[in-house]
Amino acid sequence: MKITRRIEFSSSHVCALPGRTEAENHALYGAAANPHGHGHNYALEVTIAGEPDPVTGMIVDLKEVKEILNQEVVTPFDHRHLNYEVPPFDKVVPTTENMALEIWRRLAPHFTGANGTLDLVRLYETEDLYVEYAGESA
Amino acid sequence: MRLTRRYRFSASHRLHSDELTEAQNDATYGKCNNPYGHGHNYVLEVTVRGTVDPVTGRVHDLPALDEFVTQEIVSRYDHRNLNEQVPELAGLVPTTEVVSAVIHARLEAGWPQQWPVLDRVRIWETRNNIFEVSKEIQ
């Protein structure tokens, strides 16, 4: 069985490669390359897979999931400029893809079996663009 | 990693098969058989699957995907009558099953070889009716 928890955070970012001209970056990332930055209301869906505990009837304690998501994602990301304030995005371009990879890295160690395993990270940059990452094998 | 982009087009159609009698058409398609047609705000989701480029941090060139899907589908379907004005639907009953399959085939046919694979096409006819096509699910 799978359970999905959804959270939101709002951040600003710039998608541009160092050493490239503004025109080159615009060709690569479109409007997201604006050097002054812009922002999104991100929505993150985190799916945990496991079997419901025969006593509690729960795969995982959702209060605990909420705390983990707050600690690893909402608190560091919300109302921040990702390029300036949230490593590794000082060195890694904060595309939606790279953000999903980073969120997976942060969350996976918290779900190691007893409280389910991390199944999927789905990150919406806008309603019209989202990425899904299910770990190395996917 | 999978990346999904959402597009929109509004179009009219009428569900009517020349193989069926008037009564059979009415019984099969109900309100959708109205001879004057009706329309929907369709939402088209295009999902690509690939690895994240270590330099750009992207699975795919998003401006290029937008240009391709807009040129092949959105600009040709938006504010059109699907029965009358979309050549690849000529002679077909434009149920959303058929529209999904035709759109998937058209995207596959023009899909540049060097791009990550087309993973899935999903169409929301309304917020309550959702159709999916992939190579595995035809």
PDB file of C-alpha atoms in Angstrom:
ATOM      1  CA  MET A   1       0.000   0.000   0.000  1.00  0.00           C
ATOM      2  CA  LYS A   2       1.101   3.550  -0.648  1.00  0.00           C
ATOM      3  CA  ILE A   3       0.386   6.776   1.157  1.00  0.00           C
ATOM      4  CA  THR A   4       1.060  10.239  -0.242  1.00  0.00           C
ATOM      5  CA  ARG A   5       1.592  13.413   1.703  1.00  0.00           C
ATOM      6  CA  ARG A   6       1.445  16.779  -0.053  1.00  0.00           C
ATOM      7  CA  ILE A   7       3.169  19.983   1.047  1.00  0.00           C
ATOM      8  CA  GLU A   8       3.753  23.375  -0.509  1.00  0.00           C
ATOM      9  CA  PHE A   9       6.578  25.862  -0.375  1.00  0.00           C
ATOM     10  CA  SER A  10       7.331  29.091  -2.211  1.00  0.00           C
ATOM     11  CA  SER A  11      10.843  29.877  -3.390  1.00  0.00           C
ATOM     12  CA  SER A  12      12.679  31.984  -5.918  1.00  0.00           C
ATOM     13  CA  HIS A  13      15.417  30.807  -8.270  1.00  0.00           C
ATOM     14  CA  VAL A  14      17.375  31.436 -11.452  1.00  0.00           C
ATOM     15  CA  CYS A  15      18.131  28.684 -13.967  1.00  0.00           C
ATOM     16  CA  ALA A  16      21.361  29.633 -15.708  1.00  0.00           C
ATOM     17  CA  LEU A  17      24.795  28.108 -16.223  1.00  0.00           C
ATOM     18  CA  PRO A  18      27.834  30.106 -15.152  1.00  0.00           C
ATOM     19  CA  GLY A  19      30.085  31.140 -18.032  1.00  0.00           C
ATOM     20  CA  ARG A  20      27.216  31.258 -20.547  1.00  0.00           C
ATOM     21  CA  THR A  21      25.786  34.466 -21.976  1.00  0.00           C
ATOM     22  CA  GLU A  22      22.284  35.604 -21.067  1.00  0.00           C
ATOM     23  CA  ALA A  23      21.146  34.722 -24.605  1.00  0.00           C
ATOM     24  CA  GLU A  24      22.607  31.198 -24.357  1.00  0.00           C
ATOM     25  CA  ASN A  25      20.960  30.622 -21.010  1.00  0.00           C
ATOM     26  CA  HIS A  26      17.667  31.957 -22.333  1.00  0.00           C
ATOM     27  CA  ALA A  27      17.859  29.491 -25.227  1.00  0.00           C
ATOM     28  CA  LEU A  28      18.438  26.689 -22.704  1.00  0.00           C
ATOM     29  CA  TYR A  29      16.005  27.566 -19.918  1.00  0.00           C
ATOM     30  CA  GLY A  30      13.578  30.095 -21.444  1.00  0.00           C
ATOM     31  CA  ALA A  31      12.144  32.729 -19.102  1.00  0.00           C
ATOM     32  CA  ALA A  32      13.600  30.838 -16.110  1.00  0.00           C
ATOM     33  CA  ALA A  33      17.034  32.260 -17.024  1.00  0.00           C
ATOM     34  CA  ASN A  34      16.071  35.846 -16.062  1.00  0.00           C
ATOM     35  CA  PRO A  35      19.123  36.861 -13.998  1.00  0.00           C
ATOM     36  CA  HIS A  36      16.995  38.760 -11.482  1.00  0.00           C
ATOM     37  CA  GLY A  37      15.202  35.562 -10.508  1.00  0.00           C
ATOM     38  CA  HIS A  38      11.538  34.643 -10.260  1.00  0.00           C
ATOM     39  CA  GLY A  39       9.488  32.363  -8.024  1.00  0.00           C
ATOM     40  CA  HIS A  40       7.001  29.532  -7.835  1.00  0.00           C
ATOM     41  CA  ASN A  41       4.522  27.994  -5.450  1.00  0.00           C
ATOM     42  CA  TYR A  42       5.973  24.498  -5.496  1.00  0.00           C
ATOM     43  CA  ALA A  43       3.830  21.524  -4.513  1.00  0.00           C
ATOM     44  CA  LEU A  44       5.583  18.358  -3.381  1.00  0.00           C
ATOM     45  CA  GLU A  45       3.938  14.950  -3.175  1.00  0.00           C
ATOM     46  CA  VAL A  46       5.890  12.359  -1.235  1.00  0.00           C
ATOM     47  CA  THR A  47       4.743   8.740  -1.521  1.00  0.00           C
ATOM     48  CA  ILE A  48       5.697   6.139   1.099  1.00  0.00           C
ATOM     49  CA  ALA A  49       5.191   2.429   0.417  1.00  0.00           C
ATOM     50  CA  GLY A  50       4.699  -0.247   3.078  1.00  0.00           C
ATOM     51  CA  GLU A  51       2.240  -2.517   4.855  1.00  0.00           C
ATOM     52  CA  PRO A  52      -0.129  -1.173   7.499  1.00  0.00           C
ATOM     53  CA  ASP A  53       1.002  -2.116  11.016  1.00  0.00           C
ATOM     54  CA  PRO A  54      -1.407  -4.804  12.337  1.00  0.00           C
ATOM     55  CA  VAL A  55      -1.857  -2.915  15.600  1.00  0.00           C
ATOM     56  CA  THR A  56      -1.978   0.753  14.576  1.00  0.00           C
ATOM     57  CA  GLY A  57      -3.395   0.208  11.078  1.00  0.00           C
ATOM     58  CA  MET A  58      -0.882   2.723   9.738  1.00  0.00           C
ATOM     59  CA  ILE A  59       1.965   2.407   7.211  1.00  0.00           C
ATOM     60  CA  VAL A  60       3.745   5.305   8.826  1.00  0.00           C
ATOM     61  CA  ASP A  61       2.942   7.902  11.461  1.00  0.00           C
ATOM     62  CA  LEU A  62       1.823  10.933   9.414  1.00  0.00           C
ATOM     63  CA  LYS A  63       2.803  13.292  12.231  1.00  0.00           C
ATOM     64  CA  GLU A  64       6.333  11.984  11.845  1.00  0.00           C
ATOM     65  CA  VAL A  65       6.180  12.411   8.037  1.00  0.00           C
ATOM     66  CA  LYS A  66       5.025  15.987   8.513  1.00  0.00           C
ATOM     67  CA  GLU A  67       7.938  16.710  10.860  1.00  0.00           C
ATOM     68  CA  ILE A  68      10.467  15.159   8.466  1.00  0.00           C
ATOM     69  CA  LEU A  69       9.093  17.126   5.503  1.00  0.00           C
ATOM     70  CA  ASN A  70       9.131  20.340   7.507  1.00  0.00           C
ATOM     71  CA  GLN A  71      12.683  19.761   8.704  1.00  0.00           C
ATOM     72  CA  GLU A  72      14.163  18.612   5.378  1.00  0.00           C
ATOM     73  CA  VAL A  73      12.174  20.650   2.857  1.00  0.00           C
ATOM     74  CA  VAL A  74       9.730  23.311   4.048  1.00  0.00           C
ATOM     75  CA  THR A  75      11.939  25.040   6.604  1.00  0.00           C
ATOM     76  CA  PRO A  76      15.071  25.200   4.413  1.00  0.00           C
ATOM     77  CA  PHE A  77      13.245  25.935   1.103  1.00  0.00           C
ATOM     78  CA  ASP A  78      10.174  28.056   1.913  1.00  0.00           C
ATOM     79  CA  HIS A  79      10.480  31.785   1.210  1.00  0.00           C
ATOM     80  CA  ARG A  80      14.132  31.395   0.236  1.00  0.00           C
ATOM     81  CA  HIS A  81      16.127  32.185  -2.867  1.00  0.00           C
ATOM     82  CA  LEU A  82      17.389  28.717  -3.748  1.00  0.00           C
ATOM     83  CA  ASN A  83      20.558  29.853  -5.569  1.00  0.00           C
ATOM     84  CA  TYR A  84      21.707  32.074  -2.691  1.00  0.00           C
ATOM     85  CA  GLU A  85      20.367  30.386   0.400  1.00  0.00           C
ATOM     86  CA  VAL A  86      19.905  26.639  -0.115  1.00  0.00           C
ATOM     87  CA  PRO A  87      22.966  24.481  -0.829  1.00  0.00           C
ATOM     88  CA  PRO A  88      23.693  22.670  -3.134  1.00  0.00           C
ATOM     89  CA  PHE A  89      21.857  25.130  -5.401  1.00  0.00           C
ATOM     90  CA  ASP A  90      24.702  27.633  -5.050  1.00  0.00           C
ATOM     91  CA  LYS A  91      26.570  25.190  -7.345  1.00  0.00           C
ATOM     92  CA  VAL A  92      23.787  23.085  -8.899  1.00  0.00           C
ATOM     93  CA  VAL A  93      21.182  24.650 -11.213  1.00  0.00           C
ATOM     94  CA  PRO A  94      17.855  24.545  -9.325  1.00  0.00           C
ATOM     95  CA  THR A  95      15.800  23.009 -12.129  1.00  0.00           C
ATOM     96  CA  THR A  96      12.740  21.073 -11.007  1.00  0.00           C
ATOM     97  CA  GLU A  97      14.654  17.887 -11.874  1.00  0.00           C
ATOM     98  CA  ASN A  98      17.648  18.753  -9.657  1.00  0.00           C
ATOM     99  CA  MET A  99      15.325  19.836  -6.853  1.00  0.00           C
ATOM    100  CA  ALA A 100      13.516  16.476  -6.992  1.00  0.00           C
ATOM    101  CA  LEU A 101      16.877  14.654  -6.839  1.00  0.00           C
ATOM    102  CA  GLU A 102      17.958  16.730  -3.837  1.00  0.00           C
ATOM    103  CA  ILE A 103      14.630  16.213  -2.055  1.00  0.00           C
ATOM    104  CA  TRP A 104      14.943  12.438  -2.649  1.00  0.00           C
ATOM    105  CA  ARG A 105      18.477  12.471  -1.170  1.00  0.00           C
ATOM    106  CA  ARG A 106      17.238  14.343   1.889  1.00  0.00           C
ATOM    107  CA  LEU A 107      14.176  12.160   2.501  1.00  0.00           C
ATOM    108  CA  ALA A 108      15.291   8.622   1.597  1.00  0.00           C
ATOM    109  CA  PRO A 109      17.426   8.052   4.758  1.00  0.00           C
ATOM    110  CA  HIS A 110      14.375   8.764   6.942  1.00  0.00           C
ATOM    111  CA  PHE A 111      12.299   5.910   5.481  1.00  0.00           C
ATOM    112  CA  THR A 112      14.261   2.708   5.852  1.00  0.00           C
ATOM    113  CA  GLY A 113      11.686  -0.017   6.323  1.00  0.00           C
ATOM    114  CA  ALA A 114      10.073   0.145   9.760  1.00  0.00           C
ATOM    115  CA  ASN A 115       8.179   3.269   8.727  1.00  0.00           C
ATOM    116  CA  GLY A 116       7.817   2.356   5.059  1.00  0.00           C
ATOM    117  CA  THR A 117      10.165   3.149   2.202  1.00  0.00           C
ATOM    118  CA  LEU A 118      10.308   6.223   0.010  1.00  0.00           C
ATOM    119  CA  ASP A 119       8.459   5.299  -3.192  1.00  0.00           C
ATOM    120  CA  LEU A 120       8.106   8.476  -5.247  1.00  0.00           C
ATOM    121  CA  VAL A 121       8.821  12.187  -5.145  1.00  0.00           C
ATOM    122  CA  ARG A 122       6.586  14.258  -7.405  1.00  0.00           C
ATOM    123  CA  LEU A 123       7.437  17.946  -7.546  1.00  0.00           C
ATOM    124  CA  TYR A 124       5.158  20.478  -9.238  1.00  0.00           C
ATOM    125  CA  GLU A 125       6.884  23.709 -10.254  1.00  0.00           C
ATOM    126  CA  THR A 126       3.557  24.968 -11.558  1.00  0.00           C
ATOM    127  CA  GLU A 127       0.243  23.272 -12.236  1.00  0.00           C
ATOM    128  CA  ASP A 128       1.536  22.684 -15.790  1.00  0.00           C
ATOM    129  CA  LEU A 129       4.989  21.238 -15.091  1.00  0.00           C
ATOM    130  CA  TYR A 130       6.001  18.443 -12.764  1.00  0.00           C
ATOM    131  CA  VAL A 131       8.706  15.812 -12.447  1.00  0.00           C
ATOM    132  CA  GLU A 132       8.631  12.370 -10.811  1.00  0.00           C
ATOM    133  CA  TYR A 133      11.628  10.552  -9.359  1.00  0.00           C
ATOM    134  CA  ALA A 134      11.565   7.058  -7.878  1.00  0.00           C
ATOM    135  CA  GLY A 135      15.251   6.555  -7.086  1.00  0.00           C
ATOM    136  CA  GLU A 136      18.219   5.233  -9.044  1.00  0.00           C
ATOM    137  CA  SER A 137      16.407   2.223 -10.476  1.00  0.00           C
ATOM    138  CA  ALA A 138      13.661   4.272 -12.149  1.00  0.00           C
TER     139      ALA A 138
ATOM    140  CA  MET B   1      13.150  10.573 -14.070  1.00  0.00           C
ATOM    141  CA  ARG B   2       9.885  11.568 -15.695  1.00  0.00           C
ATOM    142  CA  LEU B   3       8.876  15.087 -16.640  1.00  0.00           C
ATOM    143  CA  THR B   4       5.299  16.008 -17.420  1.00  0.00           C
ATOM    144  CA  ARG B   5       4.138  19.134 -19.196  1.00  0.00           C
ATOM    145  CA  ARG B   6       0.501  20.158 -19.357  1.00  0.00           C
ATOM    146  CA  TYR B   7      -1.089  21.889 -22.376  1.00  0.00           C
ATOM    147  CA  ARG B   8      -4.637  23.014 -23.023  1.00  0.00           C
ATOM    148  CA  PHE B   9      -6.906  23.204 -26.027  1.00  0.00           C
ATOM    149  CA  SER B  10     -10.620  23.840 -26.419  1.00  0.00           C
ATOM    150  CA  ALA B  11     -12.442  22.067 -29.213  1.00  0.00           C
ATOM    151  CA  SER B  12     -15.866  20.861 -30.307  1.00  0.00           C
ATOM    152  CA  HIS B  13     -16.905  17.408 -31.418  1.00  0.00           C
ATOM    153  CA  ARG B  14     -19.860  15.145 -32.040  1.00  0.00           C
ATOM    154  CA  LEU B  15     -19.846  11.430 -31.304  1.00  0.00           C
ATOM    155  CA  HIS B  16     -21.672   9.687 -34.111  1.00  0.00           C
ATOM    156  CA  SER B  17     -20.885   6.513 -36.037  1.00  0.00           C
ATOM    157  CA  ASP B  18     -22.150   5.966 -39.572  1.00  0.00           C
ATOM    158  CA  GLU B  19     -22.027   2.235 -38.805  1.00  0.00           C
ATOM    159  CA  LEU B  20     -24.876   2.616 -36.319  1.00  0.00           C
ATOM    160  CA  THR B  21     -28.526   3.579 -36.715  1.00  0.00           C
ATOM    161  CA  GLU B  22     -29.850   6.860 -35.316  1.00  0.00           C
ATOM    162  CA  ALA B  23     -31.364   4.979 -32.387  1.00  0.00           C
ATOM    163  CA  GLN B  24     -28.132   3.050 -31.761  1.00  0.00           C
ATOM    164  CA  ASN B  25     -26.090   6.260 -31.914  1.00  0.00           C
ATOM    165  CA  ASP B  26     -28.435   7.877 -29.420  1.00  0.00           C
ATOM    166  CA  ALA B  27     -28.250   4.853 -27.127  1.00  0.00           C
ATOM    167  CA  THR B  28     -24.451   4.622 -27.411  1.00  0.00           C
ATOM    168  CA  TYR B  29     -23.389   8.245 -27.184  1.00  0.00           C
ATOM    169  CA  GLY B  30     -26.338   9.930 -25.424  1.00  0.00           C
ATOM    170  CA  LYS B  31     -25.927  13.697 -25.172  1.00  0.00           C
ATOM    171  CA  CYS B  32     -22.616  13.479 -27.048  1.00  0.00           C
ATOM    172  CA  ASN B  33     -24.596  12.531 -30.177  1.00  0.00           C
ATOM    173  CA  ASN B  34     -26.273  15.970 -30.346  1.00  0.00           C
ATOM    174  CA  PRO B  35     -26.128  16.793 -34.095  1.00  0.00           C
ATOM    175  CA  TYR B  36     -24.949  20.335 -33.395  1.00  0.00           C
ATOM    176  CA  GLY B  37     -21.960  19.097 -31.410  1.00  0.00           C
ATOM    177  CA  HIS B  38     -20.570  20.338 -28.106  1.00  0.00           C
ATOM    178  CA  GLY B  39     -17.127  21.151 -26.742  1.00  0.00           C
ATOM    179  CA  HIS B  40     -14.594  20.670 -23.972  1.00  0.00           C
ATOM    180  CA  ASN B  41     -11.591  22.367 -22.422  1.00  0.00           C
ATOM    181  CA  TYR B  42      -9.157  19.529 -22.964  1.00  0.00           C
ATOM    182  CA  VAL B  43      -5.986  19.229 -20.900  1.00  0.00           C
ATOM    183  CA  LEU B  44      -3.150  17.349 -22.609  1.00  0.00           C
ATOM    184  CA  GLU B  45      -0.321  15.967 -20.457  1.00  0.00           C
ATOM    185  CA  VAL B  46       2.843  14.874 -22.250  1.00  0.00           C
ATOM    186  CA  THR B  47       5.327  12.848 -20.156  1.00  0.00           C
ATOM    187  CA  VAL B  48       8.937  12.222 -21.179  1.00  0.00           C
ATOM    188  CA  ARG B  49      11.293   9.756 -19.447  1.00  0.00           C
ATOM    189  CA  GLY B  50      15.057  10.057 -19.350  1.00  0.00           C
ATOM    190  CA  THR B  51      18.075  10.843 -17.243  1.00  0.00           C
ATOM    191  CA  VAL B  52      18.988  14.273 -15.910  1.00  0.00           C
ATOM    192  CA  ASP B  53      21.714  15.927 -17.996  1.00  0.00           C
ATOM    193  CA  PRO B  54      24.609  16.547 -15.568  1.00  0.00           C
ATOM    194  CA  VAL B  55      25.358  19.965 -17.097  1.00  0.00           C
ATOM    195  CA  THR B  56      21.931  21.512 -17.619  1.00  0.00           C
ATOM    196  CA  GLY B  57      20.114  19.712 -14.819  1.00  0.00           C
ATOM    197  CA  ARG B  58      17.271  18.975 -17.213  1.00  0.00           C
ATOM    198  CA  VAL B  59      15.687  15.762 -18.491  1.00  0.00           C
ATOM    199  CA  HIS B  60      14.615  17.569 -21.609  1.00  0.00           C
ATOM    200  CA  ASP B  61      14.789  20.876 -23.455  1.00  0.00           C
ATOM    201  CA  LEU B  62      11.484  22.339 -22.299  1.00  0.00           C
ATOM    202  CA  PRO B  63      11.231  25.235 -24.806  1.00  0.00           C
ATOM    203  CA  ALA B  64      11.803  22.685 -27.608  1.00  0.00           C
ATOM    204  CA  LEU B  65       9.094  20.365 -26.237  1.00  0.00           C
ATOM    205  CA  ASP B  66       6.665  23.280 -25.958  1.00  0.00           C
ATOM    206  CA  GLU B  67       7.370  24.319 -29.541  1.00  0.00           C
ATOM    207  CA  PHE B  68       6.908  20.765 -30.832  1.00  0.00           C
ATOM    208  CA  VAL B  69       3.645  20.028 -29.003  1.00  0.00           C
ATOM    209  CA  THR B  70       2.228  23.476 -29.794  1.00  0.00           C
ATOM    210  CA  GLN B  71       3.035  23.096 -33.474  1.00  0.00           C
ATOM    211  CA  GLU B  72       1.864  19.476 -33.822  1.00  0.00           C
ATOM    212  CA  ILE B  73      -1.194  19.523 -31.607  1.00  0.00           C
ATOM    213  CA  VAL B  74      -2.272  22.646 -29.716  1.00  0.00           C
ATOM    214  CA  SER B  75      -2.240  25.103 -32.632  1.00  0.00           C
ATOM    215  CA  ARG B  76      -4.061  22.584 -34.845  1.00  0.00           C
ATOM    216  CA  TYR B  77      -6.677  21.441 -32.305  1.00  0.00           C
ATOM    217  CA  ASP B  78      -7.424  24.590 -30.326  1.00  0.00           C
ATOM    218  CA  HIS B  79     -10.749  26.253 -31.173  1.00  0.00           C
ATOM    219  CA  ARG B  80     -11.429  23.714 -33.904  1.00  0.00           C
ATOM    220  CA  ASN B  81     -14.171  21.241 -34.710  1.00  0.00           C
ATOM    221  CA  LEU B  82     -12.481  17.858 -34.304  1.00  0.00           C
ATOM    222  CA  ASN B  83     -14.885  16.104 -36.708  1.00  0.00           C
ATOM    223  CA  GLU B  84     -14.384  18.621 -39.495  1.00  0.00           C
ATOM    224  CA  GLN B  85     -11.051  20.359 -39.158  1.00  0.00           C
ATOM    225  CA  VAL B  86      -8.360  17.963 -37.972  1.00  0.00           C
ATOM    226  CA  PRO B  87      -7.215  15.844 -40.941  1.00  0.00           C
ATOM    227  CA  GLU B  88      -5.901  12.887 -38.912  1.00  0.00           C
ATOM    228  CA  LEU B  89      -9.330  12.508 -37.274  1.00  0.00           C
ATOM    229  CA  ALA B  90     -11.265  12.524 -40.556  1.00  0.00           C
ATOM    230  CA  GLY B  91     -13.655   9.577 -40.722  1.00  0.00           C
ATOM    231  CA  LEU B  92     -13.072   8.632 -37.074  1.00  0.00           C
ATOM    232  CA  VAL B  93     -15.428   9.083 -34.144  1.00  0.00           C
ATOM    233  CA  PRO B  94     -13.541  11.615 -32.004  1.00  0.00           C
ATOM    234  CA  THR B  95     -14.075   9.984 -28.640  1.00  0.00           C
ATOM    235  CA  THR B  96     -11.287  10.959 -26.292  1.00  0.00           C
ATOM    236  CA  GLU B  97      -9.977   7.376 -26.540  1.00  0.00           C
ATOM    237  CA  VAL B  98      -9.513   7.905 -30.282  1.00  0.00           C
ATOM    238  CA  VAL B  99      -8.199  11.469 -29.886  1.00  0.00           C
ATOM    239  CA  SER B 100      -5.634  10.264 -27.311  1.00  0.00           C
ATOM    240  CA  ALA B 101      -4.421   7.448 -29.558  1.00  0.00           C
ATOM    241  CA  VAL B 102      -4.184   9.751 -32.595  1.00  0.00           C
ATOM    242  CA  ILE B 103      -2.294  12.417 -30.639  1.00  0.00           C
ATOM    243  CA  HIS B 104       0.079   9.791 -29.195  1.00  0.00           C
ATOM    244  CA  ALA B 105       0.741   8.402 -32.701  1.00  0.00           C
ATOM    245  CA  ARG B 106       1.340  11.881 -34.143  1.00  0.00           C
ATOM    246  CA  LEU B 107       3.777  12.808 -31.369  1.00  0.00           C
ATOM    247  CA  GLU B 108       5.598   9.475 -31.764  1.00  0.00           C
ATOM    248  CA  ALA B 109       5.839   9.934 -35.541  1.00  0.00           C
ATOM    249  CA  GLY B 110       7.455  13.373 -35.330  1.00  0.00           C
ATOM    250  CA  TRP B 111       9.443  12.747 -32.122  1.00  0.00           C
ATOM    251  CA  PRO B 112      13.141  13.545 -32.706  1.00  0.00           C
ATOM    252  CA  GLN B 113      15.316  10.448 -32.191  1.00  0.00           C
ATOM    253  CA  GLN B 114      17.786  12.168 -29.867  1.00  0.00           C
ATOM    254  CA  TRP B 115      15.043  13.174 -27.406  1.00  0.00           C
ATOM    255  CA  PRO B 116      14.262  11.209 -24.233  1.00  0.00           C
ATOM    256  CA  VAL B 117      11.421   8.751 -24.804  1.00  0.00           C
ATOM    257  CA  LEU B 118       7.768   9.710 -24.936  1.00  0.00           C
ATOM    258  CA  ASP B 119       6.498   7.934 -21.850  1.00  0.00           C
ATOM    259  CA  ARG B 120       2.788   8.727 -21.844  1.00  0.00           C
ATOM    260  CA  VAL B 121       0.022  10.919 -23.209  1.00  0.00           C
ATOM    261  CA  ARG B 122      -2.854  11.681 -20.872  1.00  0.00           C
ATOM    262  CA  ILE B 123      -5.929  13.709 -21.804  1.00  0.00           C
ATOM    263  CA  TRP B 124      -8.454  15.171 -19.436  1.00  0.00           C
ATOM    264  CA  GLU B 125     -11.685  15.619 -21.419  1.00  0.00           C
ATOM    265  CA  THR B 126     -13.260  17.152 -18.344  1.00  0.00           C
ATOM    266  CA  ARG B 127     -11.939  17.119 -14.818  1.00  0.00           C
ATOM    267  CA  ASN B 128     -13.781  13.817 -14.353  1.00  0.00           C
ATOM    268  CA  ASN B 129     -12.835  11.862 -17.506  1.00  0.00           C
ATOM    269  CA  ILE B 130      -9.163  11.016 -17.960  1.00  0.00           C
ATOM    270  CA  PHE B 131      -7.565   8.910 -20.742  1.00  0.00           C
ATOM    271  CA  GLU B 132      -3.985   7.579 -20.976  1.00  0.00           C
ATOM    272  CA  VAL B 133      -1.969   6.091 -23.814  1.00  0.00           C
ATOM    273  CA  SER B 134       1.608   4.815 -23.856  1.00  0.00           C
ATOM    274  CA  LYS B 135       3.508   2.307 -25.959  1.00  0.00           C
ATOM    275  CA  GLU B 136       2.617  -0.317 -23.361  1.00  0.00           C
ATOM    276  CA  ILE B 137      -1.022   0.768 -22.999  1.00  0.00           C
ATOM    277  CA  GLN B 138      -2.506   1.282 -26.461  1.00  0.00           C
TER     278      GLN B 138
END
